[in-house]
Amino acid sequence: MTRAEQLRLRLLGFRPTDTLWGWLGPLFFAAVGGLMRFWSLGRPHQLVFDETYYVKQGVSMLDYGVEMRVPDSLKTPDALFTAGTPDVFGTEGDLVVHPPVGKWIIAIGEQLFGQTSSFGWRFSVCVLGTLSILMIGRAARRMFGSSLLGTIAAFLVAFEGHHFVQSRTGLLDLIVMFWALAAFCALLIDRDRSRVLLAERVAAMSPAQLARGTGPWLGARPWRWVAGVCLGLSTGTKWSGLFFLVAFGLMTVLWDVGARRAAGVRHWFWGAVLRDGMPAALVMCGTALVVYVASWTGWFVSSGGYDRQWAASHPDKGTWVPAALRSLWEYHQEVYRFHINLHDNHPYKTNPWSWVIQGRPTSFFYEGPKRGTDGCMVAQCSKAITSIGTVSVWWLGAAAIVVCLYWWLFRRDWRAGAILAGLAGGYLPWFGLEERTIYSFYTVAFEPWIIFGVVFVLGLVLGPRTASRRRREIGLYAVGAYCLLTLALFAYFWPIYTAQVIPQDQWSARMWFPSWI
């Protein structure tokens, strides 16, 4: 084995070689999960929960290029919209509190299938939800070096109720998740490719060069540019995507610190900071900023967008900043003031401490048809869409956070650190906003890292490749039983994921805790 091959093995560890199975498993469950998600996607033909904002705003983007305000004089805009009159807008721009990317993505489905199609309202989000099943499976395979664990990851997300409901609803949070996940996948690829390159270049250096230098430069690293684009799109959907940029930026630089140290570079820390960290900050932050600003193009080219003409009515001759950017900055200040002062007493307002354990799932839709109405065959029925996570996934996920902390702090396992980075970007910031009106359905943004945490634990249950046959068999039985339980729970809650009309006592049987009602 050459020195370069030795270094590559040290830096990358075991890499699976069963390429075909590494694709077939995740692809199969992405197809199954996609079929379930697209089945009867247009039902109910009503604006569900916050679709009342984003679906209508998607139509406004198509028609006007910006979000226009629904006039107060229009008393039943949702009823008009769903009845086939999508143009419910006035002549003034609307102060909307989330950037444009998610609305443009929703608008793609509306453009393809028509503005009055409830299938079209949800199409784009459903596509992203389906693709994320494949991406999570492939990312897990790359992280854990196992096609089996990659397939299990895809299985778990395919049959996870929270992800399922969000994939079938025209909201923004799954879009935030998709672009953050895409950035994470890009950085995983960058990690592997940069380590291969580092092994080759370090092997070509003399011991004297390694002893006095910071190690080789690893080039432009295009996957970091891809990550920057994705993080710009995530932030351009909701500002919460910015936290992923911070978390993943630190994560990728820490990976470089560890790689240069393991490769034997003498000044490994400064090498990682100067040769890897500073370019990473410039590339990822700069690209994300450019993409974010570019996402406002519709607002820039409009004349009636909210605050678009603010600078014209507030001239400042002493500044070099273009009027359009001054107006955009004022707009952002207004949005920021809205976010920090949002303290509505909404019935589904929750504390982030309860999110992972499914303490207060969000009800997206509920109707109570009576006998003879909407197929109800008993005195009282329920027709609901409730974003309850599959508890076998989320409850084990809560334990997995503790396991990952242990393995990262005391075993220095980079996979545990990567999982925690995703949770730090998507979950941790909400603990500083506990007094604000926030909801448990935000958890879909960091759900991939809950899945990765569960798979990490299941990998420990399976045992290492070097374990005895008996040990591996016991592990397989345990993991198989867990997967069957997850499938059974998903099937049990299916009626309240898909607005099926069921007797009210059956709905009540699925409300396991008073806080779920």
XYZ file of C-alpha atoms in Angstrom:
517
model
C 0.000 0.000 0.000
C 1.434 3.373 -1.035
C 1.741 6.294 1.339
C -1.093 8.080 -0.446
C -3.334 5.019 -0.022
C -2.443 4.780 3.662
C -3.297 8.424 4.200
C -6.539 8.062 2.273
C -7.580 5.127 4.462
C -6.723 7.094 7.594
C -8.635 10.166 6.457
C -11.715 8.484 4.984
C -12.010 5.161 6.778
C -14.038 2.340 5.262
C -15.981 3.219 2.119
C -18.705 0.881 0.826
C -18.192 -0.585 -2.639
C -21.695 -1.943 -3.332
C -22.610 0.984 -5.555
C -25.751 -0.587 -7.019
C -27.318 -1.427 -3.645
C -26.280 1.962 -2.345
C -28.646 3.495 -4.895
C -31.409 0.889 -5.124
C -32.459 0.969 -1.461
C -32.863 4.752 -1.136
C -34.399 4.985 -4.613
C -36.967 2.320 -3.758
C -38.144 4.064 -0.604
C -38.070 7.458 -2.322
C -40.411 5.994 -4.947
C -42.692 4.427 -2.324
C -42.660 7.588 -0.215
C -43.303 9.724 -3.279
C -46.283 7.648 -4.380
C -47.829 7.978 -0.923
C -47.189 11.701 -0.836
C -48.606 12.401 -4.305
C -51.656 10.190 -3.784
C -54.734 12.444 -3.563
C -52.438 15.433 -3.036
C -55.166 17.908 -3.956
C -57.419 16.761 -1.125
C -58.809 18.695 0.647
C -59.452 21.412 -1.921
C -59.096 24.036 0.764
C -56.301 26.245 2.001
C -54.811 24.279 4.891
C -53.338 26.183 7.855
C -50.729 28.735 6.637
C -51.365 27.866 3.016
C -53.701 30.848 3.316
C -50.542 32.993 3.077
C -48.022 31.157 0.951
C -50.271 29.613 -1.680
C -51.969 32.940 -2.385
C -48.610 34.715 -2.324
C -47.308 32.237 -4.893
C -50.122 33.275 -7.224
C -49.316 36.920 -6.562
C -45.688 36.285 -7.502
C -46.799 34.826 -10.831
C -49.176 37.678 -11.606
C -47.315 40.664 -10.181
C -43.742 39.546 -9.442
C -44.216 40.448 -5.760
C -46.637 39.728 -2.937
C -49.652 42.022 -3.203
C -51.975 42.768 -0.307
C -55.467 41.300 -0.036
C -57.737 44.298 0.679
C -59.531 44.387 4.014
C -62.806 44.975 2.191
C -62.627 41.426 0.843
C -64.182 39.435 3.697
C -63.810 35.846 2.400
C -60.677 35.758 0.226
C -59.941 32.080 0.968
C -63.412 30.988 -0.108
C -63.106 32.998 -3.319
C -59.631 31.643 -3.964
C -60.594 27.988 -3.565
C -63.792 28.511 -5.561
C -61.771 29.502 -8.630
C -61.051 33.226 -8.255
C -57.314 33.329 -7.470
C -56.913 37.076 -8.083
C -57.994 38.359 -4.676
C -55.365 41.081 -4.499
C -55.564 44.829 -4.327
C -53.187 47.445 -5.684
C -50.795 47.734 -2.735
C -47.731 45.681 -1.962
C -47.981 43.498 1.132
C -45.605 43.481 4.080
C -44.661 39.803 4.093
C -42.319 38.483 6.747
C -40.498 35.784 4.780
C -38.254 36.198 1.721
C -39.421 35.222 -1.779
C -37.723 31.884 -2.602
C -40.307 29.578 -1.026
C -43.203 31.428 -2.630
C -41.535 31.214 -6.045
C -41.068 27.470 -5.576
C -44.749 27.029 -4.674
C -45.605 29.180 -7.704
C -43.901 26.664 -10.030
C -46.593 24.090 -9.288
C -49.295 26.719 -9.666
C -47.885 27.675 -13.057
C -47.729 24.029 -14.190
C -51.162 22.886 -12.999
C -53.120 26.104 -12.723
C -53.688 28.620 -9.967
C -56.998 27.020 -9.007
C -55.531 23.506 -8.662
C -54.978 22.379 -5.080
C -52.694 19.682 -6.536
C -50.667 22.488 -8.091
C -50.557 24.444 -4.810
C -48.726 21.545 -3.152
C -46.875 20.007 -6.088
C -43.497 21.712 -5.678
C -43.225 21.033 -1.950
C -44.186 17.406 -2.550
C -41.428 17.066 -5.154
C -38.868 18.417 -2.687
C -40.182 16.146 0.068
C -39.834 13.112 -2.178
C -36.332 14.072 -3.320
C -35.270 14.576 0.292
C -35.998 10.898 1.019
C -33.387 9.903 -1.544
C -30.960 12.567 -0.379
C -31.205 11.511 3.270
C -30.633 7.880 2.313
C -27.591 8.704 0.210
C -26.175 11.093 2.813
C -26.568 8.433 5.526
C -24.750 5.893 3.349
C -21.877 8.322 2.875
C -21.731 9.186 6.580
C -21.978 5.672 7.987
C -20.257 3.732 5.203
C -23.170 1.318 4.930
C -25.744 0.810 2.187
C -27.985 -0.922 4.730
C -27.995 2.091 7.046
C -28.565 4.392 4.081
C -31.594 2.347 3.102
C -32.893 2.387 6.692
C -32.567 6.181 6.750
C -34.627 6.463 3.550
C -37.205 4.046 4.989
C -37.557 6.035 8.200
C -38.153 9.362 6.483
C -40.534 7.791 3.934
C -42.759 6.606 6.798
C -42.295 9.549 9.151
C -45.587 11.347 9.709
C -44.353 14.886 10.250
C -42.300 14.851 7.051
C -45.229 13.209 5.249
C -47.735 15.907 6.243
C -45.337 18.744 5.466
C -44.580 17.213 2.056
C -48.288 17.430 1.235
C -48.824 21.024 2.359
C -47.887 24.295 0.662
C -45.797 25.690 3.519
C -42.232 26.998 3.633
C -40.541 24.915 6.322
C -39.893 21.818 4.238
C -38.357 24.074 1.581
C -35.991 25.462 4.231
C -35.131 21.875 5.157
C -34.555 20.811 1.557
C -31.989 23.505 0.788
C -30.235 23.082 4.137
C -30.072 19.328 3.505
C -28.765 19.924 -0.025
C -26.005 22.130 1.425
C -25.134 19.445 3.964
C -24.937 16.813 1.213
C -22.664 19.088 -0.828
C -20.339 19.520 2.142
C -20.247 15.756 2.718
C -19.102 15.314 -0.879
C -16.571 18.112 -0.398
C -15.261 16.402 2.728
C -14.577 13.157 0.910
C -13.080 14.765 -2.194
C -10.890 17.199 -0.293
C -9.514 14.398 1.880
C -8.630 12.321 -1.152
C -6.829 15.351 -2.576
C -5.131 16.087 0.746
C -3.855 12.503 0.959
C -2.385 12.715 -2.544
C -0.715 16.084 -2.030
C 0.632 15.343 1.439
C 2.063 12.040 0.153
C 3.935 13.995 -2.509
C 5.527 16.322 0.055
C 8.804 15.700 1.802
C 9.025 15.286 5.602
C 10.840 18.627 5.777
C 7.993 20.394 3.944
C 5.427 18.889 6.316
C 7.506 19.803 9.362
C 7.705 23.513 8.582
C 4.574 24.220 6.543
C 0.812 24.484 6.832
C 0.165 21.809 4.262
C -1.062 21.992 0.668
C -3.766 24.188 -0.796
C -6.723 22.091 -1.938
C -8.017 24.248 -4.767
C -11.336 25.958 -5.407
C -13.490 23.152 -3.882
C -16.606 23.644 -6.053
C -18.930 21.765 -3.710
C -18.521 24.581 -1.218
C -19.849 26.929 -3.865
C -22.819 24.589 -4.287
C -23.374 24.641 -0.525
C -23.292 28.446 -0.575
C -25.958 28.555 -3.276
C -28.169 26.133 -1.341
C -27.771 28.038 1.919
C -28.638 31.267 0.124
C -31.831 29.621 -1.110
C -32.607 28.291 2.375
C -32.157 31.754 3.892
C -34.125 33.193 0.980
C -37.053 31.021 2.058
C -36.932 31.857 5.765
C -34.318 33.790 7.706
C -33.867 30.764 9.968
C -31.794 29.273 7.138
C -29.027 31.696 8.143
C -28.312 29.615 11.242
C -27.513 26.622 9.034
C -24.946 28.760 7.224
C -23.180 29.497 10.506
C -23.355 25.905 11.778
C -22.243 24.273 8.528
C -19.480 26.832 7.983
C -17.967 25.950 11.351
C -18.538 22.244 10.713
C -16.684 22.128 7.399
C -13.701 24.062 8.788
C -13.489 21.749 11.816
C -13.432 18.825 9.379
C -10.425 20.457 7.692
C -8.680 20.974 11.029
C -9.065 17.270 11.796
C -7.966 16.228 8.308
C -4.720 18.237 8.334
C -3.885 17.012 11.813
C -4.518 13.366 10.858
C -2.447 13.791 7.686
C 0.594 14.795 9.736
C 0.777 18.480 8.805
C 2.969 20.267 11.362
C 1.002 23.519 11.567
C -2.350 21.885 11.032
C -4.447 24.489 12.850
C -3.143 27.507 10.968
C -3.217 25.526 7.761
C -6.901 24.823 8.234
C -7.659 28.429 9.201
C -5.668 30.151 6.461
C -5.886 27.676 3.581
C -9.354 26.265 4.257
C -11.308 28.393 6.716
C -10.887 31.859 5.241
C -11.662 30.750 1.668
C -14.638 28.768 2.984
C -16.025 31.858 4.733
C -15.574 33.959 1.617
C -17.037 31.375 -0.755
C -19.986 30.166 1.321
C -21.016 33.477 2.897
C -20.376 35.493 -0.243
C -22.267 33.091 -2.480
C -25.164 32.827 -0.047
C -25.408 36.630 0.130
C -25.416 37.024 -3.653
C -28.085 34.336 -4.050
C -30.188 35.852 -1.275
C -30.146 39.340 -2.781
C -30.784 37.927 -6.257
C -33.886 36.155 -4.906
C -35.457 39.614 -4.506
C -35.247 40.312 -8.237
C -39.038 40.369 -8.601
C -39.210 43.048 -5.924
C -36.361 45.046 -7.498
C -37.970 45.184 -10.938
C -41.424 45.987 -9.571
C -42.771 49.420 -8.829
C -45.502 48.397 -6.392
C -43.716 46.038 -4.014
C -43.922 46.880 -0.323
C -41.436 49.664 0.564
C -40.090 49.599 -3.009
C -40.290 53.390 -3.237
C -39.265 54.071 0.374
C -35.897 55.603 -0.567
C -37.550 57.974 -3.041
C -39.662 59.461 -0.259
C -36.739 59.427 2.206
C -33.810 60.870 0.217
C -30.321 60.750 1.667
C -27.810 62.546 -0.558
C -24.921 61.697 1.704
C -24.904 57.969 0.998
C -23.486 55.979 -1.889
C -25.928 53.091 -1.347
C -28.352 52.723 -4.301
C -31.934 53.698 -3.567
C -33.231 50.170 -4.218
C -30.886 48.676 -1.620
C -31.802 51.388 0.903
C -35.468 50.522 0.384
C -34.736 46.814 0.770
C -32.849 47.485 3.999
C -35.817 49.430 5.389
C -38.086 46.554 4.407
C -35.834 44.128 6.269
C -35.863 46.315 9.365
C -39.664 46.255 9.382
C -39.680 42.474 9.006
C -37.177 42.137 11.858
C -39.343 44.278 14.133
C -42.310 42.060 13.301
C -40.433 38.872 14.168
C -39.079 40.033 17.511
C -42.457 41.406 18.579
C -44.578 38.424 17.561
C -46.236 37.260 20.791
C -49.699 36.143 19.730
C -51.460 33.710 22.041
C -52.049 31.099 19.340
C -53.574 27.786 20.561
C -50.724 25.816 18.966
C -47.926 28.008 20.250
C -45.295 25.708 21.774
C -41.989 25.685 23.603
C -39.031 24.131 21.717
C -38.290 21.846 24.687
C -41.403 19.873 23.727
C -40.796 19.662 19.992
C -38.686 16.528 19.659
C -40.884 14.508 22.025
C -43.998 15.607 20.096
C -45.455 17.456 23.039
C -47.865 19.644 21.053
C -48.274 18.692 17.363
C -49.851 21.326 15.139
C -53.342 20.750 13.796
C -53.325 21.893 10.160
C -56.955 21.150 9.376
C -60.062 19.870 11.157
C -63.716 19.429 10.270
C -66.419 17.490 12.129
C -68.897 16.180 9.539
C -72.096 14.570 10.802
C -73.971 11.504 9.551
C -74.742 11.728 5.844
C -72.173 14.464 5.206
C -68.874 13.879 3.402
C -69.251 10.094 3.691
C -69.796 10.052 7.452
C -71.720 6.902 8.471
C -72.059 7.581 12.207
C -73.494 10.382 14.317
C -70.223 12.357 14.474
C -67.031 12.042 12.397
C -63.674 13.750 12.222
C -61.693 14.863 9.183
C -58.271 16.051 10.216
C -54.709 16.756 9.172
C -52.441 16.791 12.192
C -48.668 17.046 11.923
C -47.874 14.318 14.452
C -44.427 12.864 14.006
C -44.029 9.096 14.004
C -43.217 8.748 17.686
C -40.859 5.781 17.301
C -38.608 8.069 15.249
C -38.865 11.210 17.345
C -38.677 9.584 20.766
C -35.598 7.599 19.795
C -34.338 10.781 18.141
C -34.506 12.568 21.496
C -32.312 9.859 23.036
C -30.041 9.956 19.989
C -29.159 13.591 20.702
C -27.646 12.528 24.030
C -25.866 9.579 22.398
C -24.398 11.845 19.720
C -23.169 14.313 22.344
C -21.336 11.501 24.110
C -19.800 10.084 20.939
C -18.697 13.508 19.731
C -17.254 14.741 23.018
C -15.647 11.524 24.270
C -15.168 9.361 21.175
C -14.473 12.225 18.751
C -16.802 10.712 16.169
C -17.158 13.155 13.267
C -20.539 11.706 12.286
C -21.994 12.572 15.681
C -20.538 16.056 15.306
C -22.126 16.458 11.878
C -25.518 15.450 13.277
C -25.152 17.943 16.109
C -24.177 20.667 13.620
C -27.463 20.149 11.777
C -29.370 20.296 15.061
C -27.428 23.377 16.121
C -28.393 25.125 12.902
C -32.030 24.083 12.820
C -33.069 23.557 16.445
C -30.794 25.338 18.919
C -31.602 28.948 17.837
C -35.272 28.557 18.774
C -34.367 28.226 22.455
C -33.476 31.921 22.397
C -36.965 32.710 21.096
C -39.074 30.788 23.591
C -41.248 33.827 24.359
C -42.040 34.354 20.685
C -45.004 32.682 18.957
C -43.424 29.545 17.509
C -44.779 26.145 16.519
C -43.696 22.530 16.601
C -44.060 22.088 12.835
C -40.796 24.068 12.503
C -39.057 20.805 13.431
C -39.213 19.578 9.835
C -36.347 21.973 9.087
C -33.946 19.878 11.177
C -35.656 16.509 10.779
C -32.897 15.021 8.554
C -30.485 15.266 11.472
C -32.983 13.598 13.788
C -33.126 10.771 11.230
C -29.323 10.636 11.053
C -29.208 10.494 14.856
C -31.655 7.585 14.919
C -29.628 5.784 12.255
C -26.468 6.408 14.296
C -28.088 4.633 17.247
C -29.398 1.816 15.046
C -25.879 1.375 13.696
C -24.650 0.859 17.252
C -27.422 -1.692 17.782
C -26.392 -3.555 14.619
C -22.809 -3.683 15.801
C -19.579 -3.173 13.861
C -18.704 -5.120 10.723
C -16.135 -7.042 12.762
C -18.728 -8.276 15.288
C -19.620 -11.965 15.498
C -22.351 -13.422 13.325
C -24.555 -13.995 16.370
C -24.100 -10.371 17.498
C -25.037 -9.080 14.059
C -28.106 -11.327 13.878
C -29.408 -10.031 17.204
C -28.812 -6.486 16.029
C -30.646 -7.115 12.754
C -33.649 -8.571 14.568
C -33.803 -5.557 16.881
C -33.498 -3.048 14.047
C -36.028 -4.972 11.953
C -38.530 -4.929 14.820
C -38.013 -1.199 15.223
C -38.665 -0.592 11.520
C -41.846 -2.697 11.645
C -43.037 -0.677 14.637
C -42.388 2.549 12.724
C -44.345 1.260 9.734
C -47.254 0.180 11.947
C -47.409 3.557 13.695
C -47.408 5.394 10.371
C -50.272 3.222 9.112
C -52.206 3.808 12.330
C -51.988 7.592 12.037
C -52.507 7.649 8.260
C -56.195 8.746 8.498
C -55.288 11.928 10.375
C -52.385 12.663 8.040
C -54.618 12.631 4.960
C -57.975 14.099 6.066
C -59.831 10.780 5.946
C -63.381 10.855 7.313
C -63.409 8.576 10.356
C -65.700 8.186 13.389
C -64.810 10.728 16.026
C -64.001 8.034 18.584
C -61.315 6.720 16.214
C -59.865 10.213 15.955
C -59.930 10.484 19.757
C -58.099 7.139 20.037
C -55.230 8.691 18.080
C -55.002 11.694 20.377
C -52.782 9.902 22.886
C -52.222 12.905 25.133
C -54.424 15.879 26.095
C -51.820 18.223 24.581
C -52.404 16.643 21.151
C -55.989 17.893 20.996
